[in-house]
PDB file of C-alpha atoms and ligand atoms in Angstrom:
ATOM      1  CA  UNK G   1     -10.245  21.116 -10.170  1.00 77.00           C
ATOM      2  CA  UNK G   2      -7.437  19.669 -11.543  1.00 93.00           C
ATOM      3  CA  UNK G   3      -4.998  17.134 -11.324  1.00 97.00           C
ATOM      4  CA  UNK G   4      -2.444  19.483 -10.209  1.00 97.00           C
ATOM      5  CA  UNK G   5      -4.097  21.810  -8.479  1.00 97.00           C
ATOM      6  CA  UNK G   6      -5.935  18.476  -6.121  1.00 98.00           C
ATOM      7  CA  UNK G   7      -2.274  17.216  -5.609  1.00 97.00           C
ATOM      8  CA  UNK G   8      -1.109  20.785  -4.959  1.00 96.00           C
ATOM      9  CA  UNK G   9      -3.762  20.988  -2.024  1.00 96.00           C
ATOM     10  CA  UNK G  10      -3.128  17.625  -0.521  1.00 97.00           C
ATOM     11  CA  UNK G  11       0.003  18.217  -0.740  1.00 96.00           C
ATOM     12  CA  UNK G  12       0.086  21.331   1.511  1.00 95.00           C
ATOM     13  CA  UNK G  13      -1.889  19.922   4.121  1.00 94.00           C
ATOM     14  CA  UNK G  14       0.444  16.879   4.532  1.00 98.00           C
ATOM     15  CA  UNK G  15       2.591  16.622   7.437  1.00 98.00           C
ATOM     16  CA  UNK G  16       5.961  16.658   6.522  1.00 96.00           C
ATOM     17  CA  UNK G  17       6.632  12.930   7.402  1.00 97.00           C
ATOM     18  CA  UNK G  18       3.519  11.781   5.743  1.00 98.00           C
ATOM     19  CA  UNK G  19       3.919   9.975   2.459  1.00 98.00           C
ATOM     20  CA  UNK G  20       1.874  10.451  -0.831  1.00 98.00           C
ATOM     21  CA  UNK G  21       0.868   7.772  -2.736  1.00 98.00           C
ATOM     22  CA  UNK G  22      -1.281   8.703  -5.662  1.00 98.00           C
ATOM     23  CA  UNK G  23      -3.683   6.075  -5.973  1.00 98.00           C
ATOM     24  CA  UNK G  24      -4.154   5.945 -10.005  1.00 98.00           C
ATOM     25  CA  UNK G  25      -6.071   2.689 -10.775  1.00 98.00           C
ATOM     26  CA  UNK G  26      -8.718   3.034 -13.734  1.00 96.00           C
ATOM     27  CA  UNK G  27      -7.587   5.661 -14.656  1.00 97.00           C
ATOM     28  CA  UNK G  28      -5.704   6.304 -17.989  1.00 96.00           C
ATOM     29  CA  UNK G  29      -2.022   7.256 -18.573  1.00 97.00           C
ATOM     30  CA  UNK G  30      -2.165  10.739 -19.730  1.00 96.00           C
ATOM     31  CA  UNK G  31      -4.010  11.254 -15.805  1.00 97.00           C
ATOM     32  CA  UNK G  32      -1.010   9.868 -14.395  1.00 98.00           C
ATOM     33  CA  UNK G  33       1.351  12.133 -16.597  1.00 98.00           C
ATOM     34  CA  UNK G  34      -0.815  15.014 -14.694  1.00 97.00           C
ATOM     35  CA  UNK G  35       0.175  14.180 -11.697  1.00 98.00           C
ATOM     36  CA  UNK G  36       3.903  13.336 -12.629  1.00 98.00           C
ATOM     37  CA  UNK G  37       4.320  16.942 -14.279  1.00 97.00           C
ATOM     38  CA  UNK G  38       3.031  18.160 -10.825  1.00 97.00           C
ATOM     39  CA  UNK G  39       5.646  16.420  -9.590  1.00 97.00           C
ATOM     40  CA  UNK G  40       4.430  13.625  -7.905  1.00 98.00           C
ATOM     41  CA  UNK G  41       6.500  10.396  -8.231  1.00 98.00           C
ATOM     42  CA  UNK G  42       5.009   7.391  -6.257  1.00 98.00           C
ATOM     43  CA  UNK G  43       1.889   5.892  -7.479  1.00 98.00           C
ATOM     44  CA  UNK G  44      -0.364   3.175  -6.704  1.00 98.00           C
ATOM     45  CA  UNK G  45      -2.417  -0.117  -8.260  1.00 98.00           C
ATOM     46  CA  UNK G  46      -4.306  -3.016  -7.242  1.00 98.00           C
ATOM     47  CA  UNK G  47      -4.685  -5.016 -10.514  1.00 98.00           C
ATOM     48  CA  UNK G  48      -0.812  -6.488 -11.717  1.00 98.00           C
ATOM     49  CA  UNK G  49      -2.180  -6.185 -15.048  1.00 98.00           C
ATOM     50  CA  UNK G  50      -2.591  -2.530 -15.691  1.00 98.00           C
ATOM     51  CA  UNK G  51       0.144  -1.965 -13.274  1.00 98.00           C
ATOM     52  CA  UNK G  52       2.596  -4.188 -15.497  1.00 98.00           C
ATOM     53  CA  UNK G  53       0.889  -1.965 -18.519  1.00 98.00           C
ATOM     54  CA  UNK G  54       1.311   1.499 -17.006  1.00 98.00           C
ATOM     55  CA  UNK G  55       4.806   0.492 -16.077  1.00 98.00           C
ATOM     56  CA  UNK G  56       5.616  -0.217 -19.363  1.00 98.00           C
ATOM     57  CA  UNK G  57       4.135   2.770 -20.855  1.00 98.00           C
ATOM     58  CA  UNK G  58       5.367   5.584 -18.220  1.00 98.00           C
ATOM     59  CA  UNK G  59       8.236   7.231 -17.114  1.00 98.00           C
ATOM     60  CA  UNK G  60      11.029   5.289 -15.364  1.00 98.00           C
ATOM     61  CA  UNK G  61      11.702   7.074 -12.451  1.00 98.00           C
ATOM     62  CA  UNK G  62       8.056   6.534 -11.053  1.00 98.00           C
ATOM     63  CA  UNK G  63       7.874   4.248  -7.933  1.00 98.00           C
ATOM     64  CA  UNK G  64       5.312   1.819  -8.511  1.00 99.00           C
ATOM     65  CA  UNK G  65       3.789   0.788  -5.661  1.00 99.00           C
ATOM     66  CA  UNK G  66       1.100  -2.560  -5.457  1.00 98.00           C
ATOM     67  CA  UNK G  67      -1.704  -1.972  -3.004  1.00 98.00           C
ATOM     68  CA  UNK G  68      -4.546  -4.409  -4.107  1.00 97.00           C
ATOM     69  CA  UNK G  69      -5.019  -8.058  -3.485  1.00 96.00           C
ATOM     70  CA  UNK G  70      -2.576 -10.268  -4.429  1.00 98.00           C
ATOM     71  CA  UNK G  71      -2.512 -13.587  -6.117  1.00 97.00           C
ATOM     72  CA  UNK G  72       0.705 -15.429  -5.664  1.00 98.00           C
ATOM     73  CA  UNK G  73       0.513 -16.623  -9.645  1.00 98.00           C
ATOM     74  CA  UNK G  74       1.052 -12.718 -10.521  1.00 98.00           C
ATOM     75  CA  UNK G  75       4.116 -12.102  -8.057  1.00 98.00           C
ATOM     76  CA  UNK G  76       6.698 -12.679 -11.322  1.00 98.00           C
ATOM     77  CA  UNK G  77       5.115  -9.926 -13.376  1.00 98.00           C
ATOM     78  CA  UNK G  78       5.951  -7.352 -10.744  1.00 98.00           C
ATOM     79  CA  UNK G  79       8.521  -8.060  -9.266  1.00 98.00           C
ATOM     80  CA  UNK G  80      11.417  -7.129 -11.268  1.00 98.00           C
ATOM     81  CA  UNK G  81      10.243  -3.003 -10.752  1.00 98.00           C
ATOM     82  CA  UNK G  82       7.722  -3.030  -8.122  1.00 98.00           C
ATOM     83  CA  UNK G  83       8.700  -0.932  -5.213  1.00 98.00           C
ATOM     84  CA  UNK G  84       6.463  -1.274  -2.174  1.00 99.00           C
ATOM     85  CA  UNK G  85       3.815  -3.854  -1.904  1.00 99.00           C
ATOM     86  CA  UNK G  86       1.648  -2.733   0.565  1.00 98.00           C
ATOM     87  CA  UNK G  87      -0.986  -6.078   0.663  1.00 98.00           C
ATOM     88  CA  UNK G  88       0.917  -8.938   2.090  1.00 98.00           C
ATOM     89  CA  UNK G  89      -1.083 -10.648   3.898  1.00 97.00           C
ATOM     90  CA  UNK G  90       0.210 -14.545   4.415  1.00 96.00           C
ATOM     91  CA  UNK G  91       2.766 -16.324   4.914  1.00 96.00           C
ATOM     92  CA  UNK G  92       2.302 -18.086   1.367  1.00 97.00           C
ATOM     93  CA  UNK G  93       2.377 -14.799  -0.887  1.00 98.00           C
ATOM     94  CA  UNK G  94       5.748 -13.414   1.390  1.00 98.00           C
ATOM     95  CA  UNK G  95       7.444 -16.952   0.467  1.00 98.00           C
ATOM     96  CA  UNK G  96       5.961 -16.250  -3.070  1.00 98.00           C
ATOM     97  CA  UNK G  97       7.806 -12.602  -2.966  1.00 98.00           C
ATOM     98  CA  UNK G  98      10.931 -13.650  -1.470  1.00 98.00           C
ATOM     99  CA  UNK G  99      11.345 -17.023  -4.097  1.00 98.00           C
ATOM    100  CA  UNK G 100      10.609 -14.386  -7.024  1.00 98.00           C
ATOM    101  CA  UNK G 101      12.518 -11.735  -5.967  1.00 98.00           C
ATOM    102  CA  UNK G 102      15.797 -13.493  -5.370  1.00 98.00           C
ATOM    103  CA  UNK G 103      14.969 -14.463  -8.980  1.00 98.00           C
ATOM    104  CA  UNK G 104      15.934 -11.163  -9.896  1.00 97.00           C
ATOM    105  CA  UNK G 105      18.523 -10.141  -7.462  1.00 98.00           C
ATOM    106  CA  UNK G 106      16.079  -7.861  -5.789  1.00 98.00           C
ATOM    107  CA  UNK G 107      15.297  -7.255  -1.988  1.00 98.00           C
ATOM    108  CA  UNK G 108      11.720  -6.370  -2.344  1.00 98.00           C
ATOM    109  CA  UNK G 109       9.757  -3.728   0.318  1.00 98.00           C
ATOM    110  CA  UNK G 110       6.885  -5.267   1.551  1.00 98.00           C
ATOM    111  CA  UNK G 111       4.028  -4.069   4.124  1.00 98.00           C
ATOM    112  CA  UNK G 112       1.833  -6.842   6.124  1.00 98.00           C
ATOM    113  CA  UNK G 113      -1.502  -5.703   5.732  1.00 98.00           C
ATOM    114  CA  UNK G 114      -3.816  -5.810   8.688  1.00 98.00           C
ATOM    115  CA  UNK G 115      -7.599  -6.593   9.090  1.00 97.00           C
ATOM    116  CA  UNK G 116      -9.149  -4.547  11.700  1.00 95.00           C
ATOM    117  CA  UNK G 117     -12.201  -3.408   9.567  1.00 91.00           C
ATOM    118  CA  UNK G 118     -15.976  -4.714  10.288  1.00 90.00           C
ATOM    119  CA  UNK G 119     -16.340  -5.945   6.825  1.00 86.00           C
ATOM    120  CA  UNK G 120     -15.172  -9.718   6.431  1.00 80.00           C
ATOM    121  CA  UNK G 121     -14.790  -8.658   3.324  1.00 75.00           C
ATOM    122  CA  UNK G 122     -11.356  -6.925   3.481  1.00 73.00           C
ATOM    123  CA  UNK G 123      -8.512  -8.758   3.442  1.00 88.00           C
ATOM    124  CA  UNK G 124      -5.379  -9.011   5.574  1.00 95.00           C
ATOM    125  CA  UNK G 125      -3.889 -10.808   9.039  1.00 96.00           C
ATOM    126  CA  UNK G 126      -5.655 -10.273  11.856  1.00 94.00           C
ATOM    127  CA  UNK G 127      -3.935  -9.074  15.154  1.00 94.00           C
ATOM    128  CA  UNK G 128      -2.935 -12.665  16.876  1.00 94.00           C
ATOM    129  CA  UNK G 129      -1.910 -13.999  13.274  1.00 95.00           C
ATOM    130  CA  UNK G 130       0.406 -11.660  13.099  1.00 97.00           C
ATOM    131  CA  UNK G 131       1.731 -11.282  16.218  1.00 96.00           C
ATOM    132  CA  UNK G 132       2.303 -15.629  16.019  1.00 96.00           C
ATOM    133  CA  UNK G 133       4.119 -15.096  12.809  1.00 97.00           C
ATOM    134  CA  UNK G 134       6.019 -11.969  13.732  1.00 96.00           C
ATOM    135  CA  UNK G 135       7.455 -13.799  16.639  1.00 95.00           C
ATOM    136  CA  UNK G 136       8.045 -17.353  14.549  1.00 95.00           C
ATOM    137  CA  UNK G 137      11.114 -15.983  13.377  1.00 92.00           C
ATOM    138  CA  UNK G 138      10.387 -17.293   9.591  1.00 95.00           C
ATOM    139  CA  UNK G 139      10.896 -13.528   8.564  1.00 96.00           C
ATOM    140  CA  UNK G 140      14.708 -14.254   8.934  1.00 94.00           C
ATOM    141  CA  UNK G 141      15.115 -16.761   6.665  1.00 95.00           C
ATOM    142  CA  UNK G 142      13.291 -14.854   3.723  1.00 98.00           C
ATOM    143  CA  UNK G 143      16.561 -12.721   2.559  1.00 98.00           C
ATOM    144  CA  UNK G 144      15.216 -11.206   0.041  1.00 98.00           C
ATOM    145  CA  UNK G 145      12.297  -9.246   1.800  1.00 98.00           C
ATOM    146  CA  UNK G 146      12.248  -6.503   3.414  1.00 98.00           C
ATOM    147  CA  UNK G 147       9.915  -5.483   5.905  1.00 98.00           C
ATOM    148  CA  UNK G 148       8.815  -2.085   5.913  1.00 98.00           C
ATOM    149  CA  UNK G 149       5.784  -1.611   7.853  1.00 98.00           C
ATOM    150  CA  UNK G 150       1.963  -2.732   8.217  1.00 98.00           C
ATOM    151  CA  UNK G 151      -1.092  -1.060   6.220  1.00 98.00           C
ATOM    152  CA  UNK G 152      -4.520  -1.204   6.802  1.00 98.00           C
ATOM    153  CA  UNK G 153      -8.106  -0.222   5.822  1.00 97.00           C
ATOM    154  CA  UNK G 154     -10.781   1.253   8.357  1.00 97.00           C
ATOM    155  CA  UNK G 155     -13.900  -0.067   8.219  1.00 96.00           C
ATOM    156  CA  UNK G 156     -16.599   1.977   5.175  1.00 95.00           C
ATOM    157  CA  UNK G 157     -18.608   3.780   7.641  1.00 96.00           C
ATOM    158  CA  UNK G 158     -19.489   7.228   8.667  1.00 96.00           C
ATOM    159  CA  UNK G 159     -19.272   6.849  11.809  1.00 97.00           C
ATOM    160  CA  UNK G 160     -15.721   8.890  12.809  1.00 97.00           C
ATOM    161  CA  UNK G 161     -15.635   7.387  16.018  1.00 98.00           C
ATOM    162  CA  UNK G 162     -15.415   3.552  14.370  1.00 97.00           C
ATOM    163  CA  UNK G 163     -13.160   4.717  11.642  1.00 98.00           C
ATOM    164  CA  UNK G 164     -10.862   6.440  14.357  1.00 98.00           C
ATOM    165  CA  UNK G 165     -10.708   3.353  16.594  1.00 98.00           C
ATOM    166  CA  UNK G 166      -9.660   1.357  13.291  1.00 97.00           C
ATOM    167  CA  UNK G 167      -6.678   3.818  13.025  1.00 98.00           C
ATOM    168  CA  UNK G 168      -5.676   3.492  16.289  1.00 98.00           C
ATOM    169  CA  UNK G 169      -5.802  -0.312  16.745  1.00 98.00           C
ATOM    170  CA  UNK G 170      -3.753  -0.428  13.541  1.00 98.00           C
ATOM    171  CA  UNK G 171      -1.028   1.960  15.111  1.00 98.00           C
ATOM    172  CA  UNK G 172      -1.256  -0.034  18.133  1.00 98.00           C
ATOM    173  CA  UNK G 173      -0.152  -3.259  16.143  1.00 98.00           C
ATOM    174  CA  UNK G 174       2.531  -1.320  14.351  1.00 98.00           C
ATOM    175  CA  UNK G 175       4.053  -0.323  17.640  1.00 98.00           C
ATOM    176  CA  UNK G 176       3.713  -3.720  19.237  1.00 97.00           C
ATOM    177  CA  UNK G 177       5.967  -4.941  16.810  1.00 97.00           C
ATOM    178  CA  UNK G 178       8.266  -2.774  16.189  1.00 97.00           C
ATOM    179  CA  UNK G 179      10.752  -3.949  18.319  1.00 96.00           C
ATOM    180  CA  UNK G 180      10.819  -7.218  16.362  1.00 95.00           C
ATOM    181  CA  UNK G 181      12.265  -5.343  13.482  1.00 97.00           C
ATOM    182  CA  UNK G 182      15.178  -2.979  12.451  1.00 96.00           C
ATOM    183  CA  UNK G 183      14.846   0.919  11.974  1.00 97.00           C
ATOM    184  CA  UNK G 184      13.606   0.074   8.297  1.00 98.00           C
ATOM    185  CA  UNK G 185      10.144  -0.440  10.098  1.00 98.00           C
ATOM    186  CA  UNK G 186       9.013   2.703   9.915  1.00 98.00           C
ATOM    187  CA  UNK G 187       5.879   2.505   7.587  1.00 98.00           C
ATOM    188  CA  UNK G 188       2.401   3.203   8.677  1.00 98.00           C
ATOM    189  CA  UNK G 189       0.070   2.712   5.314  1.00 98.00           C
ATOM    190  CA  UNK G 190      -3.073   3.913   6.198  1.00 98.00           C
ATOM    191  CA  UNK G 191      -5.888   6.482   5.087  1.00 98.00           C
ATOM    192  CA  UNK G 192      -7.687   7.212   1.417  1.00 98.00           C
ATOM    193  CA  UNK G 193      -9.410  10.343   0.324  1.00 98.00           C
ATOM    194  CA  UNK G 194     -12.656   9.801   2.629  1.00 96.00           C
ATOM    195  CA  UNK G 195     -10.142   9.067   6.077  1.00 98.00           C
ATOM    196  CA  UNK G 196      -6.710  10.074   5.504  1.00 98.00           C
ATOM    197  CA  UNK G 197      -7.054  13.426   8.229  1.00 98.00           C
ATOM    198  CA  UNK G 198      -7.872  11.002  10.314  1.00 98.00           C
ATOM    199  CA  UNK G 199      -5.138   8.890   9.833  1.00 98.00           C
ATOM    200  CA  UNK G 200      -3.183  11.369  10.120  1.00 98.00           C
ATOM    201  CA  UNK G 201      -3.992  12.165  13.397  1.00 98.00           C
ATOM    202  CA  UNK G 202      -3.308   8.496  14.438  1.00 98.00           C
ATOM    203  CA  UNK G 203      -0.384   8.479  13.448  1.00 98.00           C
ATOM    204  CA  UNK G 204       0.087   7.784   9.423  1.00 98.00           C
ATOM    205  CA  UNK G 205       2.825   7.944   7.771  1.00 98.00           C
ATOM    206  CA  UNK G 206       1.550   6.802   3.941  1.00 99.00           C
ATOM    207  CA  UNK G 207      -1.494   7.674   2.829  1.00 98.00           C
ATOM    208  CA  UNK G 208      -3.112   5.973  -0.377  1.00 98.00           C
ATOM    209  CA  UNK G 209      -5.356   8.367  -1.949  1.00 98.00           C
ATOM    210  CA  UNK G 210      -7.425   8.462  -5.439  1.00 98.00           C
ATOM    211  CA  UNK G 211     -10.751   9.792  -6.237  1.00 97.00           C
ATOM    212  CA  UNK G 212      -9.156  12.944  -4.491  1.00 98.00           C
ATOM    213  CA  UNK G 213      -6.992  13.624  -7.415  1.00 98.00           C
ATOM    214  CA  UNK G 214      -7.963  11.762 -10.271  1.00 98.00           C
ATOM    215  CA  UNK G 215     -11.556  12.085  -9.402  1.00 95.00           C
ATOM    216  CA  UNK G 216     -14.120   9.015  -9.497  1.00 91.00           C
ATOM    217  CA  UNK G 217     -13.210   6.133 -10.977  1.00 88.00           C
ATOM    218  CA  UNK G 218     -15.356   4.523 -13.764  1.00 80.00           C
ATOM    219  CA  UNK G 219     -15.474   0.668 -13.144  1.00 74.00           C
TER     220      UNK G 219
HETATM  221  C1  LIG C   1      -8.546   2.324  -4.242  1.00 62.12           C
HETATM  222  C2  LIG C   1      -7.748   2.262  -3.012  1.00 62.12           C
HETATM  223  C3  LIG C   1      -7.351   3.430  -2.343  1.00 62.12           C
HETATM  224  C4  LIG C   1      -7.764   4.835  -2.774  1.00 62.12           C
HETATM  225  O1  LIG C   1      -9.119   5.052  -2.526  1.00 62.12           O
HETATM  226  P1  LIG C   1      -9.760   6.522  -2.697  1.00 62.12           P
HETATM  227  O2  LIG C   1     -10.979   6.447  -1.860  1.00 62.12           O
HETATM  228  O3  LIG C   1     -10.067   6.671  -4.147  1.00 62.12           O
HETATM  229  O4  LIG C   1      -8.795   7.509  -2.209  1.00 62.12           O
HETATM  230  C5  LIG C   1      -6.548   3.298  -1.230  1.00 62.12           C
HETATM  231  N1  LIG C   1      -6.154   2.094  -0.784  1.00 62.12           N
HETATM  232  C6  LIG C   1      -6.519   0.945  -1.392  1.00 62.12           C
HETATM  233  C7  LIG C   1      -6.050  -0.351  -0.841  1.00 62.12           C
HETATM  234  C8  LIG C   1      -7.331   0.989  -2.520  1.00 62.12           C
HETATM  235  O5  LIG C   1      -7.688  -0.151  -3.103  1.00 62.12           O
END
């Protein structure tokens, strides 16, 4: 298959709300310009280096969008272009954001990522974190930040049941706080090639997917 022809079918079995964001990390330029002559615009990276690079090398009307770990020493690089980060996940990298993106006159979309997976491995808040800061009120103060939504990963299992319960706990926290935000907080990052029907189901609204389009990645 294709480039085109795996965006093609994703595409058509997307709900209509449901975001697309082509997950294109390790994989080369001319992969990406695939998928952009298919049409698709919004693509995603976890690594600020080759997302700077790709940036710099691509079209201009692609929305870039960060969804890996990241270190608050690498916020400057992105943050003149970058338009969603989806992996926020303190209070230290969102002060980072909103200090570097009132550098450059920018309000920048952010999403607070959430741990509910089994793996201690992933990162993000967890639930009561959250919640605490949600309610703090420091959000207010950080003008240049806007709040879009929470993301999360399910736990890597086979076991449906598990990775459904993830989902749903992670739509639970997005509705709990809700009300703490404007109508701008309307984001629901969740699901990759393995999960996203799932996802779906629970209530998605972005899903992040890769080896589905671009095929496996070589590390
Ligand atoms: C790599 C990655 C994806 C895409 O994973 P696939 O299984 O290739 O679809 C989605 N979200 C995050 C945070 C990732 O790092």
């Amino acid at each position: 298959m294709t480039v085109k022809a795996n965006i093609s079918e994703i595409k058509s079995a997307l709900p209509a709300n449901v975001a697309l964001v082509a997950v294109s990390k390790f994989h080369p330029a001319e992969a990406i310009m695939e998928a952009y002559n298919a049409g698709q615009r919004v693509f995603g990276e976890s690594r600020v280096q080759e997302l700077v690079a790709k940036y710099e090398q691509l079209p201009k009307d692609i929305e870039w969008h960060m969804i890996g770990h990241l270190q608050t020493n690498k916020v400057r690089a992105i943050a003149p272009f970058v338009s969603l980060i989806h992996s926020v996940d303190s209070r230290r990298l969102l002060e980072c954001i909103n200090r570097e993106a009132e550098r450059c006159g920018r309000v920048i979309d952010c999403l607070l990522e959430v741990h509910v997976a089994r793996e201690q491995t992933k990162s993000g808040w967890d639930s009561e974190e959250l919640l605490a800061f949600v309610c703090s009120g420091e959000l207010a103060a950080m003008k240049n930040i806007r709040i879009r939504g929470i993301m999360g990963m399910a736990t890597n299992t086979d076991d449906i049941a598990i990775i459904r319960s993830d989902f749903e706990r992670l739509a639970a926290i997005k509705a709990q706080i809700t009300p703490m935000f404007d109508s701008s907080f309307n984001v629901l990052s969740m699901g990759m090639s393995d999960d996203y029907p799932i996802a779906i189901q629970c209530g998605s609204t972005m899903v992040r997917i890769g080896s589905s389009i671009f095929g496996q990645r070589n590390y």
